Structure formats: C-alpha cells, structure tokens
Amino acid sequence: MYHQLMLPSPGDFESPGYVRMDLYLSYEESKLEEIYRNARRIIQEAGNIPLHLELFNPGMVYRPEIEHDDDDSDYCSGYASDGEDALTEHRYESRPGLIEFLESTRGWEAAEIHLCEYPGFAQDVLHCEPGEPPLETWMRLRSLSLNSDWRNVPPEGEENYDCGPLRMTGESFPLLRAVTLHLKCCNVSDWVLPWAQLTCLAFEQLANPLSWCLEILGQCTALQTFNLTVGEIQDRGPDGEGEGRVTVPRLQFISIDVSDAHCDLPKSFFDKVQLPALRSLEIKDRYLSDSDFKAADPIIDSLRRCFRRSRCSIQHLSLEIKNMKLKKEVLSRLLKSTPSLRSLDLGTGATDVTRKYIRSLRMENLEEVIVDLSRARNWARGRALDYGYPYHSDSD
C-alpha cells in the first residue's frame, strides 16, 4: 500500500503537457535543437496545463582530445558517444542546450529524470547556491524522481559513488512534496533537500548507511509515506547503541524491501524509530533472494515493541518474506499489539500458521486475512524468468 504523488504512466505519453525526451545518441546541435523545438511546441499547446517532464540520458562524455573535420561545424566537438561504462572516470557534461531549455520553462509540476551514467546532472539543474536568488524553473514542481542506470557499479577501488553536494531550498522548490531517489550504488550524504515539507519519500538502492536514513527521517515532520529499497552494497553503518530514537510524527505508510545480505535491517530500523501515526506496514525481501530468516523472533519482537511504544493503530500489515520461519506464538505476540488491524497479508514460510489459526485469535477489527505460502515462491519464479535468471525451488 505504497502511496505517492504519481507521475504519468507510459500510457499518458500523448497527454497534454507531457514532455518526454530521450537524448540517447543525440550529439549534433541540429538534432538536439529539433528535440527542444518539439518539446517547446508541446509546452505551448498545453497552455496552462501543468507540465510533466520525463528525461533520459541528459549527459554525455566529454573528451577534448577528439578532433573532427573543421567543416563539420554541426558536430559538438569534443563529445564522445554514449555507452560508456557507468560511473567511470570519464568526464560527463550536460548535453548542449539542455540546461537552457529547462530553465526557459516555468511550469514543471512533475519531473522524472533518468540520470543514467551522469548523476552530476542533478547538481547542474537543481543546485541552489547560497546567496543566489531562488531558481524560478522549479517553483511549481510537486514531484521529483531521480533515477540512475541499473548497471551502475562503483568506480574501481571505491565502495560507492560519491554524488557530491546538492542543495535544494524551499525557496526554489516551495511546492515540492514527493521525492524518489533511485540511485544505485550512489552516496548522497551531502545532499540537502527541503525534507521538512515532503509528504512522500522513497530511497531506492542508495549506498548510504541506515544511520543517514534515520537522520533524514528525523527532519521529515510532514512525511506520510516512506519507501525504502535496500541496495546490494548498502552500508549499515554503526549500530548506534545508546542513540536516541527518531520520531516521525505523521508517517502513516511504510514499505521496506530488503535483500538477503541485509535481512536484519528491518529490526535495526524499527528499534530506532517511533511512529505514532503509522497505519500501514509492508516488509518484503528482494525477488531473487535466497535469504534464510531463521531469526524471525528478533524482527517480529522489534515490530511489536515499536508498535507499543509508538501507540499507533496499525490497520494493514503485510509480510512477504519467502524464508521467514514464523511461529504461531511469535505471530500471536505481534498481533496482540495491533488490536486495530483490519488487513493481514502473510507470504512467508510459516507452515503452521493458517487463516483458521489467525481467526481463532478473535481479533475484532480484522476483516481480511491472506496466508499464501506459495506466493513468494511463485513471485520469485516469475521475476527470475523476467530477468533471465534460473529459478530453483525445493518443491519444484
């Protein structure tokens, strides 16, 4: 039940005000200008309709040593082709004319920017220098999504890719409410966003430690929805024993997706937060995970303690963890801390937990119970085949 301020779906490409630009293999000034001209036409035809931007491949590799025929004045001298290895030592720059095009428009309400191999483009168009006037380009922006290339790996010898500083102020982004950072292997510790005004936030595949995530959540006083997808190289950071808990006063919906290497992260997370407004919680493991959650008791007990100290009224709870060895007595302790629960969805390896058993607990408000032991296996099988991986199951 992950709620967010939605960008247009692919089926909305023809909607008025929808500007989709894929600049892959676009280097020549004439070709880029044609793309910008078509975008301006869409913007003009939209009139006062809010604008939605979907941008792919904003950067290109710059190599000054590349020489071209002097007569080829239409080519942007020094720019190499796309297809470079992600996050390499090559120097990336924004494609010619792109920043000027974006700055010439004032009506962007939603922006989905696929940074691909050039995370630095975020600084090129979003950074607010101290002492400078507010950026007029993004005054109407309500939803921002920044995505990196799925092939990204850290530079050789590095644990992650340091994205460097980014400063986004409330003065330049007064209406911004939803942010998604899907930046594989990227460390954004030096990014400062107007966290306090956000209502929807998603961290996906970041390399930042959990302690940084908790620090940011502590600033999100208006946040209602939070989605965390843990990256393969996520740095857990220090355990933070003795540190104070973080209170997120308005957070109602949480979705956490973990991989097998970080199966204990949910416990670490819920040990350190207080969530008085929490209504819906979903925890699931990565679709190809072979993780073995034998230690279900610590995770469930951490949830139970969090629910009790937060005094929240959980209404929806979903645990889709393929190999969690969930026992009846452990689940019973958890459900006793959720008397307001209306919907329970279990996709775990809990062979002795059935709908009949849950109904026997006589929870007055519980309206929907789903116990599907095969769903996690079937879901993993389908996703594995989608990505070309073999799938193996003990029951196959």
Coordinates of N, CA and C in Angstrom, one line a residue, residues 104-271:
S104 N 14.3 27.7 -19.4 CA 13.3 28.6 -20.1 C 11.9 28.3 -19.8
T105 N 11.6 27.2 -19.1 CA 10.2 26.8 -18.8 C 9.9 27.0 -17.3
R106 N 8.8 27.4 -17.0 CA 8.4 27.7 -15.6 C 7.3 26.8 -15.0
G107 N 6.7 25.9 -15.9 CA 5.5 25.2 -15.5 C 5.7 23.8 -15.1
W108 N 6.9 23.3 -14.8 CA 7.1 21.9 -14.5 C 6.4 21.6 -13.2
E109 N 5.5 20.6 -13.2 CA 4.9 20.2 -11.9 C 5.4 18.8 -11.5
A110 N 5.8 18.0 -12.4 CA 6.4 16.7 -12.1 C 7.6 16.5 -13.0
A111 N 8.7 15.9 -12.5 CA 9.9 15.7 -13.2 C 10.4 14.3 -12.9
E112 N 10.6 13.5 -13.9 CA 11.3 12.2 -13.7 C 12.5 12.2 -14.6
I113 N 13.7 12.2 -14.0 CA 14.9 12.4 -14.7 C 15.7 11.1 -14.5
H114 N 16.0 10.5 -15.6 CA 16.8 9.3 -15.7 C 18.3 9.7 -15.9
L115 N 19.0 9.8 -14.8 CA 20.4 10.4 -14.9 C 21.3 9.5 -15.7
C116 N 21.0 8.2 -15.7 CA 21.8 7.2 -16.4 C 23.2 7.2 -15.8
E117 N 24.2 7.4 -16.6 CA 25.6 7.4 -16.1 C 26.1 8.7 -15.6
Y118 N 25.2 9.7 -15.5 CA 25.6 11.1 -15.1 C 24.8 11.6 -13.9
P119 N 25.1 11.1 -12.7 CA 24.4 11.6 -11.6 C 24.6 13.1 -11.3
G120 N 25.7 13.6 -11.8 CA 26.0 15.0 -11.7 C 25.1 16.0 -12.3
F121 N 24.2 15.5 -13.2 CA 23.2 16.4 -13.8 C 22.2 16.9 -12.8
A122 N 22.1 16.2 -11.7 CA 21.2 16.7 -10.6 C 21.7 18.1 -10.1
Q123 N 23.0 18.1 -9.9 CA 23.6 19.4 -9.5 C 23.5 20.5 -10.6
D124 N 23.6 20.1 -11.8 CA 23.6 21.0 -12.9 C 22.3 21.8 -13.0
V125 N 21.2 21.1 -12.6 CA 19.9 21.8 -12.8 C 19.1 22.1 -11.5
L126 N 19.5 21.4 -10.4 CA 18.7 21.6 -9.2 C 19.4 22.3 -8.0
H127 N 20.7 22.5 -8.2 CA 21.5 23.0 -7.1 C 21.2 24.5 -6.9
C128 N 21.1 24.9 -5.6 CA 20.9 26.3 -5.2 C 22.1 26.9 -4.5
E129 N 22.8 27.8 -5.1 CA 24.0 28.4 -4.5 C 23.5 29.3 -3.3
P130 N 24.3 29.2 -2.2 CA 24.0 30.1 -1.1 C 24.1 31.6 -1.6
G131 N 23.2 32.4 -1.2 CA 23.3 33.8 -1.5 C 22.7 34.2 -2.9
E132 N 22.4 33.2 -3.7 CA 21.9 33.4 -5.0 C 20.4 33.5 -5.0
P133 N 19.7 34.2 -5.9 CA 18.3 34.2 -6.0 C 17.7 32.8 -6.2
P134 N 16.4 32.6 -5.7 CA 15.8 31.3 -5.9 C 15.7 30.9 -7.4
L135 N 15.8 29.6 -7.7 CA 15.6 29.1 -9.0 C 14.1 29.2 -9.4
E136 N 13.9 29.9 -10.5 CA 12.5 30.1 -11.0 C 12.0 28.9 -11.7
T137 N 12.9 28.0 -12.2 CA 12.5 26.9 -13.1 C 11.5 25.9 -12.4
W138 N 11.8 25.7 -11.1 CA 11.1 24.6 -10.3 C 10.1 25.1 -9.3
M139 N 9.6 26.4 -9.4 CA 8.7 26.9 -8.5 C 7.4 26.1 -8.3
R140 N 6.9 25.5 -9.4 CA 5.7 24.7 -9.4 C 5.8 23.2 -9.2
L141 N 7.1 22.8 -9.1 CA 7.4 21.4 -9.0 C 6.8 20.7 -7.7
R142 N 6.0 19.7 -7.9 CA 5.4 18.9 -6.8 C 6.0 17.6 -6.6
S143 N 6.5 16.9 -7.7 CA 7.0 15.6 -7.6 C 8.3 15.5 -8.4
L144 N 9.4 14.9 -7.8 CA 10.7 14.8 -8.4 C 11.2 13.3 -8.2
S145 N 11.6 12.7 -9.3 CA 12.2 11.4 -9.3 C 13.5 11.4 -10.0
L146 N 14.5 11.0 -9.3 CA 15.9 10.9 -9.9 C 16.3 9.4 -9.9
N147 N 16.6 8.9 -11.1 CA 17.0 7.5 -11.3 C 18.3 7.4 -12.0
S148 N 19.1 6.4 -11.6 CA 20.4 6.1 -12.2 C 20.3 4.9 -13.1
D149 N 21.4 4.5 -13.7 CA 21.4 3.4 -14.6 C 21.5 2.1 -13.7
W150 N 20.7 1.1 -14.1 CA 20.7 -0.2 -13.3 C 22.0 -0.9 -13.4
R151 N 22.9 -0.6 -14.4 CA 24.2 -1.2 -14.5 C 25.2 -0.6 -13.6
N152 N 24.9 0.5 -12.9 CA 25.9 1.2 -12.2 C 26.7 0.4 -11.2
V153 N 28.0 0.5 -11.2 CA 28.9 -0.1 -10.2 C 29.8 1.0 -9.7
P154 N 30.3 0.9 -8.5 CA 31.2 1.9 -8.0 C 32.5 2.0 -8.9
P155 N 33.1 3.2 -8.9 CA 34.4 3.3 -9.6 C 35.4 2.3 -9.0
E156 N 36.4 1.8 -9.8 CA 37.3 0.8 -9.3 C 38.0 1.3 -8.1
G157 N 38.1 0.5 -7.1 CA 38.7 0.8 -5.8 C 37.8 1.5 -4.8
E158 N 36.6 1.9 -5.2 CA 35.7 2.6 -4.3 C 34.5 1.7 -3.9
E159 N 34.0 2.0 -2.7 CA 32.9 1.2 -2.2 C 31.6 1.7 -2.8
N160 N 31.5 3.0 -3.2 CA 30.3 3.6 -3.7 C 30.7 4.8 -4.6
Y161 N 29.7 5.4 -5.2 CA 29.9 6.6 -6.0 C 29.4 7.8 -5.2
D162 N 30.4 8.7 -4.9 CA 30.0 9.9 -4.1 C 29.4 10.9 -5.0
C163 N 28.2 11.3 -4.9 CA 27.5 12.2 -5.7 C 27.8 13.6 -5.5
G164 N 28.6 13.9 -4.4 CA 28.9 15.3 -4.1 C 27.8 16.1 -3.5
P165 N 28.0 17.4 -3.3 CA 27.0 18.2 -2.7 C 25.8 18.6 -3.6
L166 N 24.6 18.6 -3.0 CA 23.5 19.2 -3.7 C 22.6 19.9 -2.7
R167 N 22.3 21.1 -3.0 CA 21.5 21.9 -2.1 C 20.2 22.4 -2.8
M168 N 19.1 21.9 -2.3 CA 17.8 22.3 -2.8 C 17.0 23.0 -1.7
T169 N 16.6 24.2 -1.9 CA 16.0 25.0 -0.9 C 14.4 25.1 -1.0
G170 N 13.8 25.4 0.1 CA 12.3 25.5 0.0 C 11.9 26.8 -0.8
E171 N 12.8 27.8 -0.9 CA 12.5 29.0 -1.6 C 12.5 28.6 -3.1
S172 N 13.3 27.7 -3.6 CA 13.4 27.4 -5.0 C 12.4 26.2 -5.3
F173 N 12.0 25.5 -4.3 CA 11.1 24.3 -4.5 C 9.9 24.4 -3.5
P174 N 9.1 25.5 -3.5 CA 8.2 25.7 -2.5 C 7.0 24.7 -2.4
L175 N 6.7 24.1 -3.6 CA 5.6 23.1 -3.7 C 6.0 21.7 -3.7
L176 N 7.3 21.4 -3.6 CA 7.8 20.0 -3.7 C 7.3 19.2 -2.5
R177 N 6.6 18.1 -2.8 CA 6.0 17.2 -1.8 C 6.5 15.8 -1.9
A178 N 6.8 15.3 -3.1 CA 7.2 13.9 -3.3 C 8.5 13.8 -3.9
V179 N 9.4 13.0 -3.4 CA 10.8 12.8 -3.9 C 11.1 11.3 -3.9
T180 N 11.6 10.8 -5.0 CA 12.1 9.4 -5.2 C 13.6 9.5 -5.6
L181 N 14.5 8.9 -4.8 CA 15.9 8.8 -5.2 C 16.2 7.4 -5.4
H182 N 16.2 7.0 -6.7 CA 16.5 5.6 -7.1 C 17.9 5.7 -7.8
L183 N 18.9 5.6 -6.9 CA 20.3 5.9 -7.4 C 21.2 4.7 -6.9
K184 N 21.3 3.7 -7.7 CA 22.1 2.5 -7.4 C 23.5 2.9 -7.1
C185 N 24.1 2.4 -6.0 CA 25.5 2.5 -5.7 C 25.9 3.9 -5.3
C186 N 24.9 4.9 -5.3 CA 25.3 6.3 -5.1 C 25.2 6.7 -3.6
N187 N 26.1 7.5 -3.2 CA 26.1 8.0 -1.8 C 25.7 9.5 -1.9
V188 N 24.6 9.8 -1.3 CA 24.1 11.2 -1.4 C 24.1 11.9 0.0
S189 N 25.1 11.6 0.8 CA 25.2 12.1 2.2 C 25.3 13.6 2.2
D190 N 25.8 14.2 1.1 CA 26.0 15.7 1.1 C 24.8 16.4 0.4
W191 N 23.7 15.6 0.2 CA 22.5 16.3 -0.4 C 21.6 16.8 0.7
V192 N 21.2 18.1 0.5 CA 20.3 18.7 1.4 C 19.1 19.1 0.6
L193 N 18.0 18.5 0.9 CA 16.7 18.8 0.3 C 15.8 19.4 1.3
P194 N 14.7 20.0 0.9 CA 13.7 20.6 1.9 C 12.9 19.4 2.5
W195 N 13.6 18.6 3.3 CA 13.0 17.4 3.8 C 11.7 17.7 4.6
A196 N 11.6 18.8 5.4 CA 10.5 19.1 6.3 C 9.2 19.3 5.6
Q197 N 9.2 19.6 4.3 CA 7.9 19.9 3.6 C 7.5 18.7 2.8
L198 N 8.2 17.6 2.7 CA 7.9 16.4 1.9 C 6.8 15.6 2.6
T199 N 5.9 15.1 1.8 CA 4.9 14.1 2.3 C 5.1 12.7 1.9
C200 N 5.8 12.5 0.7 CA 6.2 11.2 0.2 C 7.6 11.1 -0.1
L201 N 8.3 10.1 0.3 CA 9.7 9.9 0.1 C 10.1 8.5 -0.1
A202 N 11.0 8.3 -1.1 CA 11.5 6.9 -1.4 C 13.0 6.9 -1.6
F203 N 13.7 6.1 -0.9 CA 15.1 5.8 -1.1 C 15.2 4.4 -1.6
E204 N 15.8 4.3 -2.8 CA 15.9 3.0 -3.5 C 17.4 2.8 -4.0
Q205 N 18.0 1.7 -3.5 CA 19.3 1.3 -4.0 C 20.4 2.2 -3.6
L206 N 20.2 3.1 -2.7 CA 21.3 4.0 -2.2 C 22.4 3.3 -1.5
A207 N 23.6 3.8 -1.5 CA 24.7 3.2 -0.7 C 24.8 3.9 0.7
N208 N 23.9 4.7 1.0 CA 24.0 5.4 2.3 C 23.7 4.5 3.5
P209 N 24.3 4.7 4.6 CA 24.1 3.9 5.8 C 22.7 4.1 6.4
L210 N 22.2 3.2 7.2 CA 20.9 3.3 7.8 C 20.9 4.5 8.7
S211 N 22.0 4.8 9.4 CA 22.1 6.0 10.3 C 21.7 7.3 9.5
W212 N 22.2 7.4 8.3 CA 21.9 8.6 7.5 C 20.4 8.7 7.2
C213 N 19.8 7.5 6.8 CA 18.4 7.4 6.5 C 17.6 7.9 7.7
L214 N 17.9 7.4 8.9 CA 17.2 7.8 10.1 C 17.4 9.3 10.4
E215 N 18.6 9.8 10.2 CA 18.8 11.2 10.4 C 17.9 12.1 9.5
I216 N 17.7 11.7 8.2 CA 16.8 12.4 7.3 C 15.4 12.3 7.8
L217 N 15.0 11.1 8.1 CA 13.6 10.9 8.6 C 13.3 11.8 9.8
G218 N 14.3 12.0 10.6 CA 14.1 12.9 11.8 C 13.7 14.3 11.4
Q219 N 14.1 14.7 10.1 CA 13.8 16.0 9.7 C 12.4 16.1 8.9
C220 N 11.8 14.9 8.6 CA 10.6 14.9 7.8 C 9.4 15.0 8.7
T221 N 9.1 16.2 9.1 CA 8.0 16.4 10.1 C 6.6 16.2 9.4
A222 N 6.5 16.4 8.1 CA 5.3 16.3 7.4 C 5.1 15.0 6.6
L223 N 6.1 14.1 6.7 CA 6.1 12.9 5.9 C 5.0 11.9 6.2
Q224 N 4.3 11.4 5.2 CA 3.2 10.5 5.4 C 3.5 9.1 4.8
T225 N 4.3 9.1 3.8 CA 4.6 7.8 3.1 C 6.1 7.7 2.9
F226 N 6.7 6.5 3.2 CA 8.1 6.3 3.1 C 8.3 4.9 2.5
N227 N 9.2 4.8 1.5 CA 9.5 3.6 0.8 C 11.0 3.4 0.9
L228 N 11.5 2.3 1.4 CA 13.0 2.0 1.4 C 13.3 0.7 0.7
T229 N 14.0 0.8 -0.3 CA 14.5 -0.4 -1.0 C 16.0 -0.4 -0.8
V230 N 16.5 -1.5 -0.1 CA 17.9 -1.5 0.3 C 18.8 -2.0 -0.9
G231 N 19.9 -1.3 -1.1 CA 20.8 -1.7 -2.2 C 21.7 -2.8 -1.8
E232 N 22.3 -3.4 -2.9 CA 23.1 -4.6 -2.6 C 24.4 -4.2 -1.8
I233 N 24.8 -2.9 -1.9 CA 26.0 -2.5 -1.2 C 25.7 -1.5 -0.1
Q234 N 24.5 -1.6 0.4 CA 24.0 -0.7 1.4 C 25.0 -0.8 2.6
D235 N 25.5 0.3 3.1 CA 26.3 0.4 4.3 C 25.4 0.5 5.5
R236 N 25.4 -0.5 6.4 CA 24.6 -0.4 7.6 C 25.1 0.7 8.5
G237 N 26.4 0.9 8.5 CA 26.9 1.9 9.4 C 26.9 1.4 10.8
P238 N 27.3 2.2 11.8 CA 27.3 1.8 13.2 C 25.9 1.4 13.7
D239 N 25.9 0.5 14.7 CA 24.6 0.0 15.2 C 23.9 1.1 16.0
G240 N 24.7 2.1 16.5 CA 24.0 3.3 17.1 C 23.5 3.0 18.5
E241 N 24.1 2.0 19.2 CA 23.6 1.7 20.5 C 23.6 2.9 21.4
G242 N 22.6 3.2 22.1 CA 22.6 4.3 23.0 C 22.0 5.6 22.4
E243 N 21.9 5.6 21.1 CA 21.4 6.8 20.4 C 19.9 6.9 20.7
G244 N 19.4 8.2 20.7 CA 18.0 8.4 20.8 C 17.2 8.0 19.6
R245 N 16.0 7.7 19.9 CA 15.1 7.2 18.8 C 14.6 8.4 18.0
V246 N 14.3 8.1 16.7 CA 13.8 9.1 15.8 C 12.3 9.1 15.7
T247 N 11.6 10.2 15.9 CA 10.2 10.2 15.8 C 9.8 10.9 14.5
V248 N 8.9 10.2 13.8 CA 8.4 10.7 12.5 C 6.9 10.9 12.8
P249 N 6.4 12.1 13.1 CA 5.1 12.2 13.8 C 3.9 11.9 12.9
R250 N 4.0 12.1 11.5 CA 2.9 12.0 10.6 C 3.0 10.8 9.7
L251 N 4.0 10.0 9.8 CA 4.3 8.9 8.9 C 3.2 7.8 9.1
Q252 N 2.4 7.5 8.0 CA 1.3 6.6 8.0 C 1.6 5.3 7.3
F253 N 2.4 5.4 6.2 CA 2.6 4.2 5.3 C 4.1 3.9 5.2
I254 N 4.6 2.7 5.4 CA 6.0 2.3 5.3 C 6.0 1.1 4.4
S255 N 6.9 1.1 3.5 CA 7.2 -0.2 2.7 C 8.8 -0.3 2.7
I256 N 9.2 -1.5 3.1 CA 10.6 -1.8 3.2 C 10.9 -3.1 2.4
D257 N 11.8 -3.0 1.4 CA 12.2 -4.1 0.6 C 13.7 -4.4 0.8
V258 N 14.0 -5.5 1.3 CA 15.4 -5.8 1.7 C 15.9 -7.0 0.8
S259 N 17.2 -7.1 0.7 CA 17.9 -8.3 0.1 C 18.4 -9.2 1.1
D260 N 18.9 -10.4 0.7 CA 19.3 -11.4 1.7 C 20.5 -10.9 2.5
A261 N 21.4 -10.0 1.9 CA 22.5 -9.5 2.7 C 22.2 -8.6 3.8
H262 N 20.9 -8.1 3.8 CA 20.5 -7.1 4.8 C 19.2 -7.5 5.5
C263 N 19.0 -8.8 5.7 CA 17.8 -9.3 6.3 C 17.5 -8.8 7.7
D264 N 18.6 -8.4 8.4 CA 18.4 -7.9 9.8 C 18.1 -6.4 9.8
L265 N 18.1 -5.7 8.6 CA 17.9 -4.3 8.6 C 16.5 -3.9 9.2
P266 N 15.4 -4.6 8.9 CA 14.1 -4.1 9.5 C 14.2 -4.1 11.0
K267 N 14.9 -5.0 11.6 CA 15.0 -5.0 13.1 C 15.7 -3.7 13.5
S268 N 16.9 -3.4 12.9 CA 17.7 -2.2 13.2 C 16.8 -1.0 13.0
F269 N 16.0 -0.9 11.9 CA 15.2 0.2 11.6 C 14.2 0.4 12.7
F270 N 13.4 -0.6 13.0 CA 12.2 -0.4 13.9 C 12.7 -0.3 15.4
D271 N 13.9 -0.7 15.7 CA 14.5 -0.5 17.0 C 14.7 1.0 17.3

